Amino acid sequence: MSKEIVVNVSDNRTRIAIVEGGKLAELYIENAEHKRTIGNLYLGIVRRVMPSIRAAFVDIGQEQDAFLHFSDLSENLPQLKNFLNQNTPKVETVSLPDNLHDQNPDPTKHLSRNQRLLVQVKKEPISNKGSRISTDLSMAGRFLVLVPLSKVVAVSRKIEKEKERNRLKALAGSLVPDGFGVIVRTVAEGRDAKSLDKDLRLLLERWRRVENRLAQASNAPTLIHEDVDMASSIIRDQFSDDYDRILIDHKALFHSVRSYVRAVAPSMVSRVEYHSGNNPVFEAAGIQQGADRAFKDRVELPSGGYLFIEKTEAMHVVDVNSGRSGRGKSQAENSLAVNLEAARVIARQVRLRDIGGIIVVDFIDLRDEGARKKVYDELKGCFEDDRAVTKVLPMSDFGLVEITRQRLRPSLTSSFASSSGAALSDDSDISKYRQQLREADSRMQRLENRLQKTRERLEEREAKLETLEQDAEASSSRSEAPADKQTQKQIASLQEELAEVRKTLNVERSAHKQAQQERDKAKREAQSAREAARSAQGERDKQAEEAERLRSKIEQAESERVQHGAEATRPADEVVDALGTWVAEHAAQHRAVTLRVHPFLAAYLNRAIPSYPTRWFMEHFVRVHLESDDAVSPLSFAIEEADTGTTLVEA
C-alpha cells in the first residue's frame, strides 16, 4: 500500500497529512494557539502535593497547573534533585548508584511545596485539565532516545530478531557516555555504528544546551527545552522505507527537511519533493475533501447510511443510522451490512480526528449473536493499524460498543472546529473565497432545480388548458351552444393557476439571474485570491532562497574561522538564547523594541518556522522589529527603544 506525508504551510498554520492508499488516514494541525508541547522540558514549581490522590500539581507557566501523578515519578528522583541543586548542572558530576533502577523513592519525602523541579510534558492540556508531566526525562532522535541520569540500555520491542537486538544493544552500550542511558528506536534496525553515533552526538549537544539554560535560569517556571514542531516530529518519528514520498509546499521547510533526511537517511533524500503547482497541495494530493470532512458531525456512508459523531464533556458518542440503505434486503441483512460498513468508517474517522479517551458507538440493533461478533471483529481489526493504544469491548445487548483510545492531545474537532462542526477559518482569503464559491454553486444548483420544476408545471398546465379549450370549442360548434358551466369554471381556474405559475417563474428566473451574478463574482474573487496567493508564495520562496543562501554564507564563514584558528566567538544559538532571555526578563518594561543585527544573523532569526521574533511575541507579547545593519558584528546585537531609538543593551 502506497504511503506518503503531505505538508501544507501557510502564514497562520501548518497541516500535516498521512496518506495511505490514496486516502487521508491522519491529519495534524499546528498554529500559534495550538502549538505542540509534548516533549518540552520545563523548570517548574511544585504548588501542591496531594498524597490522597497520589499526585502533585506543578506550575510550568501554562494556564492550568500541570498534573504529576506519583506513577510518573522516575526512580532517579533523588539524583534529579541533586542535579538541579548544582550551580552549573552537569549529568557527569551526579553519582548514580548501582541499584538506580531498583529505587522506589517516597514522593512525600522528595516533593515539597515551592520546590523547583525539571519535568517533561507527556500529554497536552485537554479541556480544563492541565498538561500531564513526568520526571522521567528523555530526548528523542531519529535512531535513539537519550535518557539523562540513567544507566538503561534498551532496544525497541518492535525489533523482534534476537541477533539484531543483541547487536544494537551492544553497539549503543559502547557509544553512550557515563551518566546517560539510551533506548534504540525501531528505525535503527540494520543501521551501522556511524549512524547511531551521529544521532547520539546531536542528542548530547541538545542536552548540553539544556544544562546551560538551567545554569542561567533565574526564575521559574520557565521553558528550558522546546521539542521540535509538529511537522519535524512526524517526519522524525514516522518517515521510513514504507513511505513513497514527502510532499511539501513551503520552500524553507522543504530545504530543512531535505537536509535532515540527507543527514540521517541519504538513500531516501530523493523522496522529499517540493510542490510548485498552481493547485493547493492538499487538492493536488486528492485529500482536501477528506480534510474538510474531518470537521463535520455527520459522515455519509457509501451505502446511503450515515454517522453522527458528537463530543460530550466525558466522551465521544457515535450514532449509526441506516438512512436510505437497504433496498432489496431484509431488515437483518441490511442492519448487518450497514453496521459492518460503519465499523470501517468509524475506525478511519477516529484515527483521522485523533479522538482519544472513551468512545461509545450506538450501532443498529442486531438480534443474532453471530452478527454482533462479526461487527465487533470488523471494528477491532480496523484499529490494528492505529499507532495509538486502543481497546474495543464486545457489543452489548443494546448494540453499544465501548472503545478506549490513547489520548495525548485534544482531538482535531475539539481544537479546530466551531460549534457548528465547520472547520475554523485560517484567515486565508483563498480558503474563504473557495468556500463562498462552493456555497454559490450549491445555491445555483438548488435554484436551477426549482426553476426546472416550475417550467415543467407551467408546460403541464398550459397543455391541460389547451386541451380543455379545444374540447369546449368542439362541443360548442357541435351544439351551437356555449360550453357548459363546469368546463368554463375549469378553464378559468387553470388560467388563474397559470398566471400564478408564470409569476413564480419570473421570480425564480430573477433569483437565478442574481445567483448567477453572485457565483460569477465569487469565481472572480476566488481567482484573484488564488493569484494573490501564488504571488505571495513566490515572494516567500524568494525570501526562503535568500535565507538559504545567507545561511550557507554563515556556515562557510564559520568553517573558515575554525580552519584559520580565528578567535572564538559565540555560536548563533547562544546569541538567540541571550536575546530570548532579555526579551523574557524585560517584557513588562518594553512591549516593542528594535533589534539591530548583521544581515547574516537576521536571516538566521527569520529562517525558523515560526521566526524567532514571532515566537517572542507569542510567548511574551513583545513586538521585536528586526533591522539588518552591516555595521553590526555577525554575532552581536543591539536592542533599542522602538519610539526613541535609545540603546537599551549591546552585546
XYZ file of C-alpha atoms in Angstrom:
651
model
C 0.000 0.000 0.000
C 1.377 3.407 -1.004
C 2.066 5.840 1.840
C 3.094 9.469 1.821
C 3.325 12.557 4.031
C 1.835 15.808 2.705
C 2.715 19.111 4.414
C 0.905 22.407 3.831
C 2.358 25.574 5.400
C 0.507 28.895 5.438
C 1.108 32.113 7.358
C -1.083 31.007 10.261
C -0.926 27.234 10.440
C 0.780 24.039 9.349
C -1.180 20.958 8.255
C 0.454 17.536 8.055
C -1.409 14.645 6.430
C -0.580 10.945 6.438
C -1.980 9.393 3.245
C -2.370 5.626 2.900
C -3.522 4.068 -0.358
C -4.588 7.464 -1.679
C -6.870 8.115 1.328
C -6.340 10.550 4.179
C -5.503 8.462 7.270
C -4.202 11.014 9.792
C -4.341 14.808 9.950
C -2.343 17.067 12.267
C -2.719 20.831 12.559
C -0.465 23.281 14.388
C -0.842 27.030 14.745
C 0.082 29.757 17.229
C -2.817 28.858 19.536
C -2.315 25.095 19.328
C 1.433 24.579 19.405
C 2.822 21.152 20.133
C 4.167 20.937 23.698
C 4.755 17.171 24.063
C 8.443 16.592 24.810
C 9.065 20.126 26.125
C 11.161 20.443 29.297
C 10.096 22.974 31.939
C 11.684 24.113 35.162
C 8.509 24.175 37.228
C 7.493 24.925 40.800
C 5.589 22.397 42.887
C 2.399 24.112 44.085
C 0.599 21.255 45.864
C 1.445 17.735 46.932
C -1.682 15.629 47.471
C -0.951 12.104 48.737
C -4.709 11.414 48.911
C -4.891 11.278 45.113
C -1.244 10.243 44.685
C -0.382 13.337 42.684
C 1.228 16.756 42.741
C 0.383 19.923 40.823
C 3.275 21.799 39.232
C 3.265 25.328 37.811
C 5.058 25.227 34.443
C 3.806 28.594 33.197
C 0.634 27.375 31.487
C -2.934 28.442 32.225
C -3.569 25.401 34.454
C -1.064 23.741 36.749
C 0.341 20.543 35.266
C -0.630 17.175 36.759
C 2.188 14.964 38.059
C 0.948 11.530 39.149
C 3.191 9.616 41.518
C 3.387 6.810 38.944
C 5.109 9.302 36.591
C 7.911 9.965 39.068
C 11.183 8.398 37.911
C 13.317 6.181 40.128
C 16.182 8.696 39.766
C 14.215 11.484 41.534
C 16.832 11.923 44.326
C 19.600 12.216 41.704
C 17.495 14.688 39.700
C 17.204 16.890 42.801
C 20.998 16.770 43.271
C 21.447 17.680 39.606
C 19.193 20.753 39.931
C 20.860 21.921 43.151
C 24.207 22.403 41.382
C 25.254 25.911 40.336
C 26.295 24.573 36.928
C 24.273 21.375 36.457
C 26.207 18.565 34.771
C 24.980 14.988 34.471
C 28.515 13.590 34.748
C 29.006 15.083 38.220
C 25.983 13.268 39.691
C 26.761 9.916 41.279
C 24.361 7.188 40.143
C 24.026 4.177 42.495
C 24.371 0.645 41.166
C 20.786 -0.132 42.194
C 19.434 3.000 40.472
C 16.602 1.218 38.674
C 15.559 -0.628 41.826
C 14.994 2.592 43.747
C 11.454 3.424 44.761
C 11.645 6.953 46.196
C 8.891 8.108 48.557
C 7.148 11.052 46.789
C 6.164 12.730 50.069
C 9.841 12.889 51.111
C 11.196 14.148 47.806
C 8.410 16.578 46.812
C 7.578 19.730 48.744
C 5.726 22.956 48.127
C 7.627 25.684 46.185
C 10.304 23.169 45.194
C 11.903 23.621 41.749
C 11.516 20.546 39.559
C 12.583 19.697 36.000
C 9.676 17.969 34.236
C 8.698 16.864 30.724
C 5.258 17.121 29.103
C 3.755 13.707 28.261
C 0.195 14.811 27.423
C -1.047 18.216 26.304
C -3.773 20.191 28.139
C -7.278 18.933 27.373
C -10.429 20.927 28.159
C -9.993 22.290 31.705
C -7.251 19.807 32.606
C -3.598 20.828 32.642
C -0.718 19.043 30.945
C 0.327 15.657 32.279
C 4.020 15.678 33.128
C 6.748 13.308 34.287
C 10.214 13.485 35.837
C 11.269 10.608 33.567
C 13.195 12.813 31.125
C 14.214 11.830 27.607
C 15.161 13.316 24.240
C 14.167 11.584 21.023
C 16.362 11.496 17.947
C 15.973 9.657 14.662
C 17.501 6.366 15.837
C 17.989 6.803 19.589
C 16.264 8.180 22.663
C 18.679 9.766 25.146
C 17.831 9.282 28.845
C 19.877 11.507 31.225
C 20.670 10.369 34.787
C 20.112 6.749 33.822
C 22.005 3.529 33.137
C 19.400 1.867 30.937
C 20.413 0.481 27.524
C 17.335 -0.935 25.800
C 16.057 -1.822 22.332
C 12.547 -1.266 20.925
C 10.291 -4.299 21.328
C 9.226 -3.950 17.694
C 12.672 -5.192 16.647
C 11.972 -8.907 17.010
C 15.148 -10.622 15.722
C 17.199 -11.582 18.764
C 20.522 -11.343 16.918
C 19.768 -7.799 15.747
C 18.578 -6.794 19.227
C 21.830 -8.011 20.784
C 23.914 -6.236 18.127
C 22.137 -2.909 18.616
C 22.247 -3.162 22.400
C 25.982 -3.843 22.414
C 26.585 -1.039 19.902
C 24.518 1.524 21.826
C 26.110 0.498 25.122
C 29.584 1.112 23.706
C 28.666 4.611 22.462
C 26.687 6.112 25.345
C 28.739 8.154 27.893
C 28.567 7.783 31.681
C 25.507 9.296 33.331
C 23.248 8.638 30.358
C 21.017 5.813 29.242
C 19.764 5.148 25.741
C 16.850 3.422 24.007
C 17.322 2.186 20.430
C 14.306 3.024 18.240
C 12.658 0.722 15.680
C 14.006 2.651 12.653
C 17.573 1.884 13.828
C 17.217 -1.736 12.683
C 20.092 -2.549 10.316
C 21.935 0.752 10.946
C 25.684 0.887 11.473
C 27.726 2.441 14.291
C 28.341 5.661 12.320
C 24.599 6.414 12.011
C 23.943 5.772 15.707
C 26.998 7.745 16.815
C 25.989 10.771 14.720
C 22.470 10.727 16.169
C 23.842 10.376 19.715
C 26.182 13.349 19.271
C 23.269 15.544 18.156
C 21.245 14.492 21.196
C 24.146 15.122 23.591
C 24.659 18.578 22.078
C 20.966 19.298 22.623
C 21.219 18.166 26.254
C 24.245 20.456 26.828
C 22.016 23.385 25.862
C 19.521 22.231 28.494
C 22.276 22.253 31.125
C 23.393 25.751 30.037
C 19.854 27.111 30.240
C 19.341 25.551 33.663
C 22.517 27.274 34.873
C 21.230 30.625 33.564
C 17.602 30.179 34.710
C 16.992 32.750 37.432
C 13.228 32.425 37.521
C 10.769 29.543 37.489
C 8.526 28.464 35.920
C 10.355 28.691 32.600
C 10.674 26.739 29.371
C 14.059 25.023 29.282
C 13.834 22.999 26.079
C 11.290 23.168 23.252
C 10.932 19.944 21.316
C 10.645 20.006 17.534
C 7.474 21.287 15.892
C 4.677 19.035 14.697
C 5.935 18.606 11.127
C 9.506 17.788 12.194
C 8.239 15.420 14.876
C 6.103 13.406 12.460
C 8.868 13.208 9.868
C 11.386 12.203 12.541
C 9.144 9.548 14.104
C 7.260 8.139 11.107
C 9.190 8.642 7.863
C 10.679 5.280 6.926
C 11.193 2.954 3.962
C 7.410 2.333 3.913
C 6.762 5.876 2.641
C 6.967 6.746 -1.051
C 7.474 10.475 -0.592
C 7.167 13.638 1.495
C 5.396 16.418 -0.428
C 5.913 19.965 0.955
C 4.618 23.280 -0.403
C 6.936 25.550 1.628
C 10.441 26.047 0.253
C 12.242 26.794 3.545
C 10.686 23.758 5.242
C 11.425 21.670 2.141
C 15.135 22.570 2.337
C 15.166 21.928 6.095
C 13.525 18.500 5.792
C 15.717 17.581 2.848
C 18.856 18.469 4.826
C 17.645 16.409 7.782
C 16.827 13.354 5.634
C 20.170 13.691 3.832
C 21.914 13.572 7.216
C 20.043 10.584 8.689
C 18.976 8.581 5.616
C 20.829 9.703 2.444
C 19.258 6.971 0.315
C 15.784 8.454 0.909
C 16.537 12.105 0.139
C 15.039 11.791 -3.370
C 11.646 11.058 -1.781
C 11.428 14.598 -0.375
C 9.606 16.630 -3.038
C 8.649 20.290 -3.360
C 5.107 21.093 -4.578
C 5.250 24.005 -7.010
C 1.941 23.511 -8.836
C -0.855 26.073 -9.072
C -3.365 23.987 -7.115
C -3.043 23.829 -3.295
C -1.008 20.815 -2.219
C -3.942 19.085 -0.461
C -6.039 19.347 -3.629
C -3.139 18.108 -5.753
C -2.799 15.093 -3.455
C -6.580 14.465 -3.627
C -7.176 14.763 0.144
C -8.823 18.181 0.553
C -12.341 16.729 0.765
C -11.198 14.208 3.360
C -9.657 17.024 5.402
C -12.900 19.037 5.209
C -14.994 16.038 6.319
C -12.860 15.657 9.450
C -14.712 18.631 10.968
C -18.286 17.601 10.191
C -20.631 15.995 12.720
C -22.390 13.979 10.008
C -20.419 11.437 7.979
C -22.078 9.783 4.987
C -21.688 6.038 4.369
C -21.329 4.753 0.770
C -24.493 2.629 1.084
C -26.709 5.607 1.973
C -26.483 5.341 5.752
C -24.733 7.927 7.896
C -22.967 8.521 11.227
C -23.311 11.301 13.778
C -20.121 11.963 15.761
C -20.672 14.179 18.794
C -18.456 15.245 21.701
C -19.690 15.422 25.292
C -17.798 16.504 28.411
C -16.821 12.925 29.257
C -16.654 11.092 25.934
C -17.301 10.976 22.195
C -20.549 9.351 21.015
C -21.130 7.852 17.550
C -24.664 7.095 16.338
C -25.094 4.737 13.350
C -28.183 5.250 11.121
C -29.347 3.200 8.131
C -30.674 6.208 6.157
C -31.586 5.298 2.548
C -29.717 1.980 2.513
C -31.276 -1.464 2.333
C -33.173 -1.734 -0.922
C -33.776 -5.375 -1.815
C -32.561 -6.702 1.552
C -34.237 -7.975 4.676
C -34.020 -5.853 7.819
C -31.462 -8.187 9.453
C -29.258 -8.265 6.330
C -29.422 -4.505 5.921
C -28.625 -3.833 9.597
C -25.579 -6.105 9.485
C -24.315 -4.593 6.205
C -24.663 -1.005 7.486
C -23.001 -1.869 10.814
C -20.019 -3.536 9.082
C -19.617 -0.558 6.776
C -19.943 1.817 9.735
C -17.263 -0.090 11.686
C -14.725 0.526 8.907
C -15.607 4.206 8.594
C -15.611 4.740 12.388
C -12.084 3.326 12.755
C -10.876 5.616 9.963
C -12.638 8.705 11.367
C -11.404 8.121 14.934
C -7.837 7.919 13.678
C -8.264 10.890 11.324
C -9.768 13.134 14.019
C -7.302 11.810 16.641
C -10.148 11.162 19.063
C -8.949 9.859 22.432
C -10.450 8.788 25.737
C -13.799 6.985 25.874
C -15.808 6.451 22.668
C -19.279 4.866 22.702
C -20.783 3.632 19.414
C -24.527 3.025 19.128
C -24.850 0.501 16.291
C -28.169 -0.565 14.728
C -29.685 -3.306 16.910
C -28.740 -6.865 15.962
C -30.581 -9.827 17.464
C -28.234 -12.533 16.197
C -25.170 -13.108 18.402
C -23.107 -14.189 15.376
C -23.894 -10.898 13.611
C -22.798 -8.916 16.680
C -19.493 -10.783 16.770
C -18.900 -10.032 13.072
C -19.285 -6.300 13.729
C -17.018 -6.481 16.800
C -14.315 -8.409 14.902
C -14.501 -5.969 11.980
C -14.149 -2.940 14.252
C -11.309 -4.473 16.243
C -9.457 -5.493 13.082
C -9.731 -1.989 11.614
C -7.973 -0.499 14.662
C -4.908 -2.752 14.257
C -3.128 -0.181 12.058
C -3.700 2.584 14.625
C -0.472 3.684 16.355
C -2.423 4.804 19.438
C -3.162 2.117 22.017
C -6.830 1.154 21.521
C -9.110 -1.322 23.320
C -12.512 -2.423 21.987
C -15.141 -4.187 24.139
C -17.712 -6.631 22.661
C -21.146 -5.338 21.645
C -23.749 -5.224 24.407
C -27.352 -6.438 24.095
C -28.353 -2.847 23.338
C -25.978 -2.577 20.357
C -23.428 -0.427 22.229
C -19.664 -0.831 21.776
C -17.217 0.881 24.136
C -13.775 1.924 22.901
C -10.865 3.450 24.815
C -8.079 5.097 22.839
C -4.815 6.595 23.993
C -5.099 10.371 24.155
C -2.036 12.616 24.013
C -3.639 15.841 22.791
C -7.109 17.331 22.138
C -8.862 15.919 19.076
C -8.991 17.927 15.852
C -12.698 18.610 16.182
C -12.423 19.994 19.713
C -9.379 22.140 18.864
C -10.082 23.429 15.370
C -13.840 23.112 14.745
C -16.593 25.585 15.505
C -19.752 24.745 17.403
C -21.492 24.058 14.103
C -18.938 21.442 13.163
C -17.308 23.530 10.449
C -13.568 23.949 10.280
C -12.332 27.162 11.840
C -11.117 29.747 9.347
C -7.389 30.054 8.835
C -7.848 33.734 7.806
C -6.816 32.762 4.294
C -8.568 34.702 1.520
C -8.270 31.812 -0.898
C -9.948 29.465 1.590
C -12.724 31.976 2.309
C -13.472 32.664 -1.348
C -13.316 28.966 -2.216
C -15.993 28.333 0.426
C -18.096 31.216 -0.944
C -17.831 29.748 -4.448
C -18.935 26.317 -3.203
C -21.938 27.905 -1.459
C -22.806 29.905 -4.602
C -22.590 26.742 -6.725
C -24.854 24.912 -4.290
C -27.421 27.738 -4.307
C -27.313 27.878 -8.103
C -27.996 24.129 -8.272
C -30.976 24.413 -5.923
C -32.437 27.320 -7.895
C -31.934 25.533 -11.217
C -33.808 22.513 -9.861
C -36.687 24.714 -8.680
C -36.728 26.611 -11.983
C -36.877 23.372 -13.953
C -39.756 22.039 -11.850
C -41.663 25.308 -12.282
C -41.151 25.172 -16.067
C -42.465 21.583 -16.132
C -45.502 22.570 -14.062
C -46.174 25.529 -16.393
C -45.944 23.318 -19.501
C -48.266 20.767 -17.889
C -50.869 23.398 -17.014
C -50.657 25.023 -20.470
C -51.174 21.642 -22.175
C -54.168 20.872 -19.954
C -55.688 24.329 -20.597
C -55.214 23.948 -24.349
C -56.957 20.544 -24.263
C -59.920 21.943 -22.296
C -60.274 24.940 -24.616
C -60.202 22.678 -27.702
C -62.855 20.366 -26.180
C -65.012 23.339 -25.253
C -64.707 24.802 -28.730
C -65.566 21.452 -30.368
C -68.602 20.969 -28.102
C -69.815 24.468 -28.805
C -69.514 24.035 -32.577
C -71.449 20.783 -32.491
C -74.338 22.092 -30.381
C -74.016 25.722 -31.397
C -74.205 26.487 -27.655
C -71.541 27.762 -25.291
C -69.562 25.220 -23.271
C -71.164 24.022 -20.042
C -70.539 25.929 -16.831
C -68.326 23.185 -15.362
C -65.894 23.372 -18.291
C -65.852 27.161 -18.182
C -65.101 27.021 -14.461
C -62.166 24.616 -15.041
C -60.787 26.871 -17.775
C -60.989 29.947 -15.512
C -59.296 28.094 -12.653
C -56.463 26.893 -14.919
C -55.993 30.422 -16.288
C -55.638 31.768 -12.725
C -53.210 28.965 -11.837
C -51.201 29.646 -14.991
C -50.923 33.317 -14.028
C -49.562 32.325 -10.586
C -47.101 29.837 -12.083
C -45.844 32.440 -14.586
C -45.431 34.897 -11.722
C -43.456 32.297 -9.720
C -41.374 31.521 -12.797
C -40.466 35.206 -13.213
C -39.452 35.454 -9.535
C -37.316 32.318 -9.777
C -35.730 33.499 -13.029
C -34.788 36.738 -11.278
C -33.359 34.819 -8.301
C -31.491 32.518 -10.675
C -30.012 35.505 -12.511
C -28.939 37.103 -9.240
C -27.399 33.810 -8.074
C -25.549 33.564 -11.396
C -24.125 37.038 -10.843
C -23.119 36.154 -7.271
C -21.473 32.968 -8.476
C -19.550 34.832 -11.180
C -18.411 37.357 -8.567
C -17.323 34.588 -6.175
C -15.465 32.892 -9.021
C -13.625 36.133 -9.874
C -12.737 36.733 -6.218
C -11.547 33.146 -5.796
C -9.383 33.517 -8.904
C -7.954 36.838 -7.644
C -7.231 35.290 -4.242
C -5.564 32.314 -5.925
C -3.360 34.631 -7.988
C -2.527 36.703 -4.893
C -1.651 33.519 -3.014
C 0.615 32.382 -5.864
C 2.290 35.797 -5.881
C 2.753 35.702 -2.095
C 4.107 32.151 -2.319
C 6.576 33.280 -4.958
C 7.729 36.100 -2.693
C 8.077 33.675 0.245
C 10.094 31.324 -1.969
C 12.437 34.164 -2.890
C 12.872 35.036 0.783
C 13.483 31.377 1.612
C 16.114 31.112 -1.116
C 17.792 34.279 0.152
C 17.736 32.928 3.721
C 19.211 29.637 2.499
C 21.948 31.494 0.629
C 22.774 33.604 3.689
C 22.742 30.521 5.915
C 25.270 28.889 3.603
C 27.439 32.000 3.866
C 27.244 31.870 7.667
C 28.247 28.207 7.682
C 31.076 28.896 5.246
C 32.344 31.823 7.322
C 32.210 29.722 10.487
C 34.095 26.912 8.744
C 36.792 29.325 7.540
C 37.052 30.807 11.042
C 37.670 27.375 12.531
C 40.162 26.379 9.809
C 42.244 29.530 10.229
C 42.200 29.417 14.015
C 40.421 32.742 14.357
C 39.459 33.992 17.789
C 36.432 32.009 19.024
C 33.079 33.751 19.019
C 29.715 32.778 20.387
C 27.646 30.260 18.394
C 24.437 31.649 16.914
C 22.353 29.527 19.309
C 23.916 31.297 22.298
C 23.072 34.682 20.789
C 19.458 33.569 20.253
C 19.282 32.295 23.857
C 20.637 35.607 25.147
C 18.078 37.550 23.093
C 15.225 35.331 24.290
C 16.312 35.734 27.911
C 16.454 39.534 27.591
C 13.004 39.705 25.988
C 11.504 37.487 28.718
C 13.082 39.498 31.556
C 12.095 42.926 30.135
C 8.638 42.062 28.775
C 6.933 44.147 31.465
C 9.003 47.297 30.707
C 9.228 47.151 26.900
C 6.339 45.940 24.714
C 8.022 46.999 21.455
C 11.743 47.172 20.661
C 14.027 47.355 17.636
C 16.635 44.608 17.287
C 19.616 45.651 15.167
C 21.747 42.745 13.863
C 24.009 41.801 10.978
C 22.123 40.576 7.820
C 23.509 37.061 8.368
C 22.037 36.880 11.884
C 18.782 38.477 10.655
C 18.434 35.675 8.093
C 19.110 33.105 10.825
C 16.397 34.608 13.081
C 13.848 34.728 10.257
C 14.632 31.272 8.875
C 12.910 29.331 11.683
C 9.189 28.451 11.437
C 7.773 30.430 13.134
C 10.541 33.049 13.127
C 12.162 33.981 16.436
C 10.531 37.473 16.576
C 7.146 35.756 16.092
C 7.925 33.276 18.881
C 8.929 36.061 21.255
C 5.681 37.896 20.532
C 3.561 34.754 21.066
C 5.356 33.857 24.304
C 5.943 37.297 25.868
C 3.741 39.727 23.834
C 6.797 41.816 22.922
C 6.975 43.107 19.346
C 10.583 42.813 18.122
C 11.177 44.825 14.947
C 14.181 43.281 13.174
C 16.577 45.588 11.301
C 19.637 44.463 9.323
C 22.790 46.539 9.765
C 26.113 45.692 8.050
C 27.945 47.710 10.707
C 26.982 45.250 13.452
C 29.299 42.292 14.053
C 27.768 38.996 12.717
C 27.248 37.535 16.192
C 26.456 40.721 18.120
C 23.263 42.687 18.576
C 21.837 45.971 19.792
C 18.344 46.432 21.260
C 16.794 49.903 21.042
C 13.565 51.540 22.192
C 11.069 51.463 19.331
C 9.927 55.085 19.796
C 13.070 56.996 20.769
C 15.843 54.804 19.343
C 17.629 54.825 22.709
C 20.005 51.869 23.011
C 18.879 49.527 25.793
C 21.568 46.863 25.507
C 24.506 45.931 23.278
C 26.203 42.519 23.309
